[in-house]
Short mmCIF file of C-alpha atoms and ligand atoms in Angstrom, two decimals:
data_model
loop_
_atom_site.label_atom_id
_atom_site.label_comp_id
_atom_site.label_asym_id
_atom_site.label_seq_id
_atom_site.Cartn_x
_atom_site.Cartn_y
_atom_site.Cartn_z
CA MET A 5 0.01 0.00 0.00
CA ARG A 6 2.83 2.32 0.92
CA LYS A 7 4.54 1.51 -2.35
CA ILE A 8 1.42 2.40 -4.31
CA ALA A 9 1.07 5.66 -2.43
CA ALA A 10 4.72 6.54 -3.13
CA LEU A 11 4.25 5.73 -6.80
CA PHE A 12 1.15 7.90 -6.92
CA ILE A 13 3.07 10.84 -5.38
CA VAL A 14 5.92 10.39 -7.88
CA LEU A 15 3.41 10.34 -10.71
CA ILE A 16 1.78 13.55 -9.48
CA LEU A 17 5.16 15.23 -9.08
CA PHE A 18 6.25 14.07 -12.54
CA THR A 19 3.13 15.28 -14.30
CA SER A 20 2.95 18.57 -12.47
CA THR A 21 6.60 19.54 -12.47
CA SER A 22 8.20 17.82 -15.45
CA TYR A 23 7.88 21.00 -17.52
CA ALA A 24 7.74 23.53 -14.74
CA GLN A 25 10.50 25.35 -16.54
CA CYS A 26 10.72 26.07 -20.24
CA GLN A 27 13.13 23.62 -21.86
CA LYS A 28 14.45 26.38 -24.06
CA GLN A 29 17.05 24.41 -25.93
CA ARG A 30 14.32 22.13 -27.38
CA VAL A 31 12.11 24.88 -28.84
CA SER A 32 12.30 27.67 -31.40
CA LEU A 33 10.05 29.87 -33.49
CA GLN A 34 10.60 30.44 -37.19
CA VAL A 35 8.93 33.07 -39.34
CA LEU A 36 8.01 31.76 -42.80
CA GLY A 37 6.13 34.90 -43.80
CA SER A 38 6.65 38.26 -42.14
CA GLY A 39 4.47 40.29 -44.52
CA GLY A 40 0.80 41.02 -45.06
CA PRO A 41 -1.27 40.80 -48.25
CA GLU A 42 0.71 43.30 -50.37
CA LEU A 43 2.64 42.11 -53.42
CA ASN A 44 5.31 44.79 -53.03
CA ASP A 45 6.41 44.29 -49.43
CA LYS A 46 9.16 41.84 -50.53
CA ARG A 47 7.91 39.33 -47.99
CA ALA A 48 5.85 36.18 -47.96
CA SER A 49 2.48 36.47 -46.28
CA SER A 50 1.76 35.35 -42.74
CA SER A 51 3.00 31.97 -41.57
CA TYR A 52 5.05 30.56 -38.64
CA LEU A 53 6.62 27.29 -37.57
CA VAL A 54 7.14 26.07 -34.03
CA TRP A 55 10.12 23.71 -33.83
CA LEU A 56 10.55 21.05 -31.15
CA ASP A 57 13.66 18.86 -30.94
CA GLY A 58 14.70 19.73 -34.48
CA LYS A 59 11.30 19.08 -36.06
CA ALA A 60 8.70 21.63 -37.17
CA VAL A 61 5.58 20.38 -35.36
CA VAL A 62 3.04 23.21 -35.53
CA MET A 63 2.28 25.66 -38.32
CA ILE A 64 0.36 28.82 -37.64
CA ASP A 65 -1.27 30.15 -40.84
CA ALA A 66 -0.15 29.44 -44.38
CA GLY A 67 -0.09 32.72 -46.29
CA GLY A 68 0.97 33.14 -49.91
CA GLY A 69 4.67 32.56 -50.58
CA SER A 70 5.28 30.93 -47.24
CA SER A 71 5.50 27.39 -48.67
CA TYR A 72 8.64 28.39 -50.59
CA ASN A 73 10.18 29.54 -47.30
CA PHE A 74 9.04 26.25 -45.78
CA GLU A 75 11.27 24.57 -48.35
CA LYS A 76 14.16 26.85 -47.43
CA SER A 77 13.66 26.23 -43.71
CA GLY A 78 14.47 22.55 -44.12
CA ALA A 79 11.28 21.53 -42.33
CA ASN A 80 9.52 18.31 -43.27
CA PHE A 81 5.73 18.50 -43.75
CA ASN A 82 5.40 14.96 -42.46
CA ASP A 83 6.51 16.26 -39.03
CA ILE A 84 3.74 18.87 -38.90
CA LYS A 85 1.09 17.64 -36.50
CA ALA A 86 -1.25 20.61 -36.74
CA VAL A 87 -1.94 23.65 -38.88
CA ALA A 88 -3.76 26.31 -36.87
CA PHE A 89 -5.36 29.15 -38.78
CA THR A 90 -6.05 32.51 -37.17
CA HIS A 91 -8.59 33.33 -39.92
CA PHE A 92 -9.18 32.71 -43.58
CA HIS A 93 -8.03 35.88 -45.29
CA VAL A 94 -5.92 35.09 -48.35
CA ASP A 95 -2.67 36.29 -46.77
CA HIS A 96 -3.11 33.70 -44.00
CA SER A 97 -4.31 30.70 -45.95
CA ALA A 98 -3.51 30.78 -49.67
CA ASP A 99 -0.62 28.29 -49.59
CA PHE A 100 -2.42 25.57 -47.66
CA SER A 101 -3.20 23.60 -50.80
CA GLU A 102 0.54 23.46 -51.62
CA TYR A 103 1.17 21.27 -48.59
CA ILE A 104 -1.69 18.94 -49.42
CA LYS A 105 -0.46 18.57 -52.99
CA TYR A 106 3.01 17.84 -51.63
CA SER A 107 1.56 14.85 -49.81
CA TYR A 108 1.34 13.02 -53.15
CA PHE A 109 5.13 12.98 -53.21
CA SER A 110 5.62 12.17 -49.55
CA SER A 111 5.09 9.23 -47.26
CA ARG A 112 2.89 10.98 -44.73
CA LYS A 113 0.69 8.58 -42.81
CA GLU A 114 -0.22 10.58 -39.76
CA ASP A 115 -3.51 12.46 -39.90
CA LEU A 116 -3.15 16.22 -40.23
CA LEU A 117 -4.99 18.24 -37.60
CA VAL A 118 -6.37 21.50 -38.92
CA TYR A 119 -7.81 24.14 -36.59
CA GLY A 120 -9.47 27.42 -37.45
CA PRO A 121 -12.28 29.64 -36.30
CA ALA A 122 -15.92 28.66 -36.67
CA GLY A 123 -17.57 30.56 -39.49
CA ASN A 124 -19.72 33.65 -39.35
CA THR A 125 -21.78 35.59 -41.89
CA VAL A 126 -18.72 36.77 -43.85
CA MET A 127 -16.21 33.92 -43.39
CA PRO A 128 -16.26 30.12 -43.76
CA SER A 129 -15.46 27.85 -40.85
CA ALA A 130 -12.25 25.81 -40.95
CA THR A 131 -14.28 22.78 -42.08
CA GLU A 132 -16.01 24.76 -44.81
CA PHE A 133 -12.66 26.17 -45.95
CA VAL A 134 -11.04 22.72 -46.23
CA ASN A 135 -14.15 21.27 -47.94
CA ALA A 136 -14.28 24.20 -50.38
CA LEU A 137 -10.75 23.31 -51.46
CA PHE A 138 -10.70 19.53 -51.56
CA LYS A 139 -14.14 18.01 -51.66
CA LYS A 140 -15.53 16.70 -54.93
CA ASP A 141 -17.32 19.95 -55.73
CA GLY A 142 -14.43 22.07 -54.40
CA ALA A 143 -11.64 24.01 -56.13
CA TYR A 144 -9.16 21.09 -56.22
CA PRO A 145 -11.25 17.92 -56.18
CA TYR A 146 -8.30 15.94 -57.57
CA LEU A 147 -6.46 16.44 -54.26
CA ASN A 148 -9.19 14.61 -52.40
CA ASN A 149 -7.48 11.46 -53.55
CA ASN A 150 -4.16 12.48 -52.05
CA ILE A 151 -5.51 12.87 -48.59
CA ASN A 152 -8.23 10.31 -48.30
CA LEU A 153 -8.10 7.56 -50.87
CA LYS A 154 -4.53 6.93 -51.95
CA SER A 155 -4.10 3.32 -51.04
CA ASN A 156 -0.40 3.08 -50.23
CA ASN A 157 -0.09 6.02 -47.87
CA PRO A 158 -3.40 7.60 -46.98
CA TYR A 159 -4.02 10.13 -44.27
CA HIS A 160 -6.90 12.32 -43.29
CA ILE A 161 -7.33 15.97 -42.60
CA LYS A 162 -9.10 16.23 -39.29
CA THR A 163 -10.68 19.66 -39.05
CA THR A 164 -11.80 21.40 -35.87
CA ASP A 165 -13.86 24.59 -35.85
CA VAL A 166 -12.86 26.74 -32.86
CA SER A 167 -15.83 28.25 -31.06
CA LEU A 168 -16.22 32.01 -31.28
CA GLU A 169 -18.52 31.88 -28.24
CA LYS A 170 -16.26 30.16 -25.75
CA LYS A 171 -13.73 32.41 -24.08
CA ARG A 172 -10.96 29.87 -24.47
CA SER A 173 -10.59 26.55 -26.30
CA GLU A 174 -7.78 24.09 -25.57
CA PHE A 175 -6.54 21.22 -27.72
CA LYS A 176 -3.94 18.74 -26.51
CA LEU A 177 -1.93 17.34 -29.44
CA ASN A 178 0.15 14.92 -27.37
CA LYS A 179 1.86 14.83 -23.99
CA ASP A 180 4.24 17.66 -24.98
CA ILE A 181 2.15 20.04 -27.09
CA ALA A 182 -1.11 21.93 -26.44
CA LEU A 183 -2.83 24.64 -28.45
CA THR A 184 -5.12 27.25 -26.96
CA ALA A 185 -7.29 29.69 -28.90
CA VAL A 186 -9.27 32.78 -27.92
CA PRO A 187 -11.60 34.78 -30.15
CA VAL A 188 -10.16 38.13 -31.25
CA HIS A 189 -11.74 41.11 -32.97
CA HIS A 190 -10.65 41.59 -36.60
CA GLY A 191 -13.41 43.79 -37.99
CA PRO A 192 -16.34 41.60 -39.09
CA LEU A 193 -14.09 38.57 -39.58
CA ALA A 194 -14.16 35.32 -37.65
CA ALA A 195 -10.71 35.27 -36.05
CA VAL A 196 -8.76 33.72 -33.16
CA ALA A 197 -5.34 34.10 -31.57
CA TRP A 198 -3.28 31.03 -30.78
CA ARG A 199 -1.00 29.98 -27.97
CA VAL A 200 1.32 26.98 -28.35
CA ASP A 201 2.49 25.41 -25.07
CA LEU A 202 5.25 22.85 -25.32
CA VAL A 203 7.75 21.41 -22.88
CA GLY A 204 7.16 24.24 -20.40
CA CYS A 205 7.53 27.00 -23.04
CA ALA A 206 4.84 29.16 -24.61
CA ILE A 207 4.64 31.07 -27.86
CA THR A 208 1.56 33.20 -28.60
CA PHE A 209 0.41 34.45 -31.99
CA SER A 210 -1.94 37.43 -32.20
CA GLY A 211 -2.97 36.92 -35.81
CA ASP A 212 -4.68 39.98 -37.26
CA MET A 213 -6.72 41.81 -34.64
CA SER A 214 -7.76 45.04 -33.07
CA ASN A 215 -7.84 44.63 -29.33
CA LYS A 216 -11.55 45.33 -28.94
CA TYR A 217 -12.20 42.02 -27.20
CA ASN A 218 -9.24 42.58 -24.86
CA SER A 219 -8.54 38.85 -25.03
CA LEU A 220 -4.90 38.61 -26.13
CA ALA A 221 -3.05 39.57 -22.93
CA GLY A 222 -4.76 36.78 -20.97
CA LEU A 223 -3.92 34.22 -23.62
CA ALA A 224 -0.32 35.39 -23.89
CA MET A 225 0.29 35.57 -20.09
CA ASN A 226 3.96 34.79 -19.33
CA SER A 227 4.69 33.64 -22.87
CA ASP A 228 8.32 33.29 -23.86
CA ILE A 229 7.47 34.97 -27.19
CA LEU A 230 4.48 36.99 -28.34
CA VAL A 231 4.24 37.36 -32.13
CA ALA A 232 2.18 40.51 -32.70
CA HIS A 233 1.09 41.88 -36.03
CA ASN A 234 2.48 45.31 -36.81
CA ALA A 235 0.03 46.01 -39.65
CA VAL A 236 -0.77 49.67 -38.94
CA PRO A 237 1.18 52.68 -37.66
CA GLU A 238 0.10 54.60 -34.57
CA ILE A 239 -1.66 57.32 -36.51
CA THR A 240 -4.07 55.79 -39.00
CA ASN A 241 -7.73 55.80 -39.97
CA ARG A 242 -10.62 54.23 -38.08
CA PHE A 243 -11.12 51.54 -40.73
CA ALA A 244 -7.57 50.26 -40.24
CA LEU A 245 -7.99 50.47 -36.43
CA ASN A 246 -11.15 48.36 -36.66
CA LEU A 247 -8.97 45.56 -38.11
CA HIS A 248 -5.56 46.02 -36.47
CA MET A 249 -3.87 47.19 -33.28
CA PRO A 250 -1.53 50.19 -33.27
CA PRO A 251 1.96 49.94 -31.70
CA SER A 252 0.88 51.50 -28.39
CA GLU A 253 -1.73 48.78 -27.98
CA ILE A 254 0.84 46.08 -28.77
CA GLY A 255 3.12 47.54 -26.07
CA LYS A 256 0.32 47.50 -23.47
CA ILE A 257 -0.59 43.91 -24.25
CA ALA A 258 3.04 42.73 -24.09
CA ASN A 259 3.48 44.50 -20.76
CA ASN A 260 0.20 43.23 -19.28
CA ALA A 261 1.01 39.69 -20.39
CA LYS A 262 4.61 39.89 -19.04
CA VAL A 263 5.95 38.33 -22.23
CA LYS A 264 9.68 37.78 -22.36
CA LYS A 265 10.15 38.70 -26.03
CA LEU A 266 8.01 40.51 -28.56
CA VAL A 267 8.34 39.64 -32.24
CA LEU A 268 6.66 42.04 -34.69
CA SER A 269 5.43 40.60 -37.96
CA HIS A 270 2.82 41.09 -40.69
CA ARG A 271 4.89 44.12 -41.64
CA MET A 272 3.37 46.25 -44.37
CA ASN A 273 4.35 49.26 -46.42
CA ARG A 274 2.48 51.50 -44.00
CA THR A 275 4.68 50.31 -41.09
CA LEU A 276 7.96 49.44 -42.89
CA GLY A 277 10.44 52.29 -42.42
CA LYS A 278 8.65 53.44 -39.25
CA GLU A 279 10.48 51.05 -36.89
CA ASP A 280 11.91 53.78 -34.64
CA GLU A 281 8.48 55.38 -34.25
CA THR A 282 6.89 51.96 -33.62
CA LEU A 283 9.51 51.12 -30.97
CA GLY A 284 8.93 54.48 -29.33
CA TYR A 285 5.21 53.77 -28.86
CA ILE A 286 5.81 50.20 -27.70
CA SER A 287 8.52 51.13 -25.21
CA LYS A 288 6.16 53.52 -23.40
CA SER A 289 4.56 50.38 -21.92
CA TYR A 290 6.85 47.44 -22.58
CA ALA A 291 10.50 47.20 -21.48
CA GLY A 292 11.36 43.74 -22.87
CA ALA A 293 13.12 42.77 -26.09
CA VAL A 294 11.42 43.75 -29.36
CA LYS A 295 12.35 42.20 -32.72
CA PHE A 296 11.18 43.22 -36.17
CA SER A 297 10.96 39.94 -38.06
CA ASN A 298 11.97 39.05 -41.58
CA ASP A 299 11.23 35.92 -43.56
CA LEU A 300 13.02 32.84 -42.26
CA ASP A 301 14.18 34.51 -39.04
CA GLU A 302 14.43 31.99 -36.25
CA TYR A 303 14.08 32.89 -32.58
CA SER A 304 15.31 30.88 -29.67
CA LEU A 305 13.50 31.20 -26.35
ZN1 ZN B 430 -3.38 39.59 -42.62
#
């Protein structure tokens, strides 16, 4: 009996403290696309990889041009367990089909988990988005065979629509990796922000958002890295501010969430060249490290 009790205590200790500290050397963040939707920002559109033990395991968004940077990164799509979309604007999702087509030439057997927001009146849900691409009456019906029917190495896309009603949705991928989403305000769009927790570390991705729901700081609390989208300058019009957060807001969120490092991405012509000004507004609230990202930049924790 005493032995069983001791074992139970060890088990509790192991599960509760095994990743009490971030195992930094095992994790990194890589930017595949540091731009927005413009064709003249000299950047791929929004996409990120989270690396664990030398393998890219989670992809956040798959904007146009990012799949070419995926090639350059040396990542293997067969290692990607989940693709988590913040929303289904073109600059966050246009390259997704590239990866599915690649499956024809690969030996992937593991199901691919795809997460994205539930739909609303102006946007499809994650399931509707995937079906609109690959089902028989979709844009690329020929790829349906690659993912579902190919006899020698089939796999399935398992799609999950993230509730826009729940304050927070959590998805455990395995014993090491968990994803958490919260709804964020991006004009009339259905949109979420993502947090990836793995081996005691946390990386949070704002996606595109204004901060009208005030939900990002809670999600990002104590993250090792917050990737925030620097899509608009401080002084801009109300239409842009209904979609995106200005630098001062990013600084407040980073400070409130006590994040260790702030990576700015989704850089656009209206913010490129204004880095000093942007830093000035952010540093009024946030004293930590701030990095302006470029394609293929990799950040340790
Ligand atoms: Zn965008």
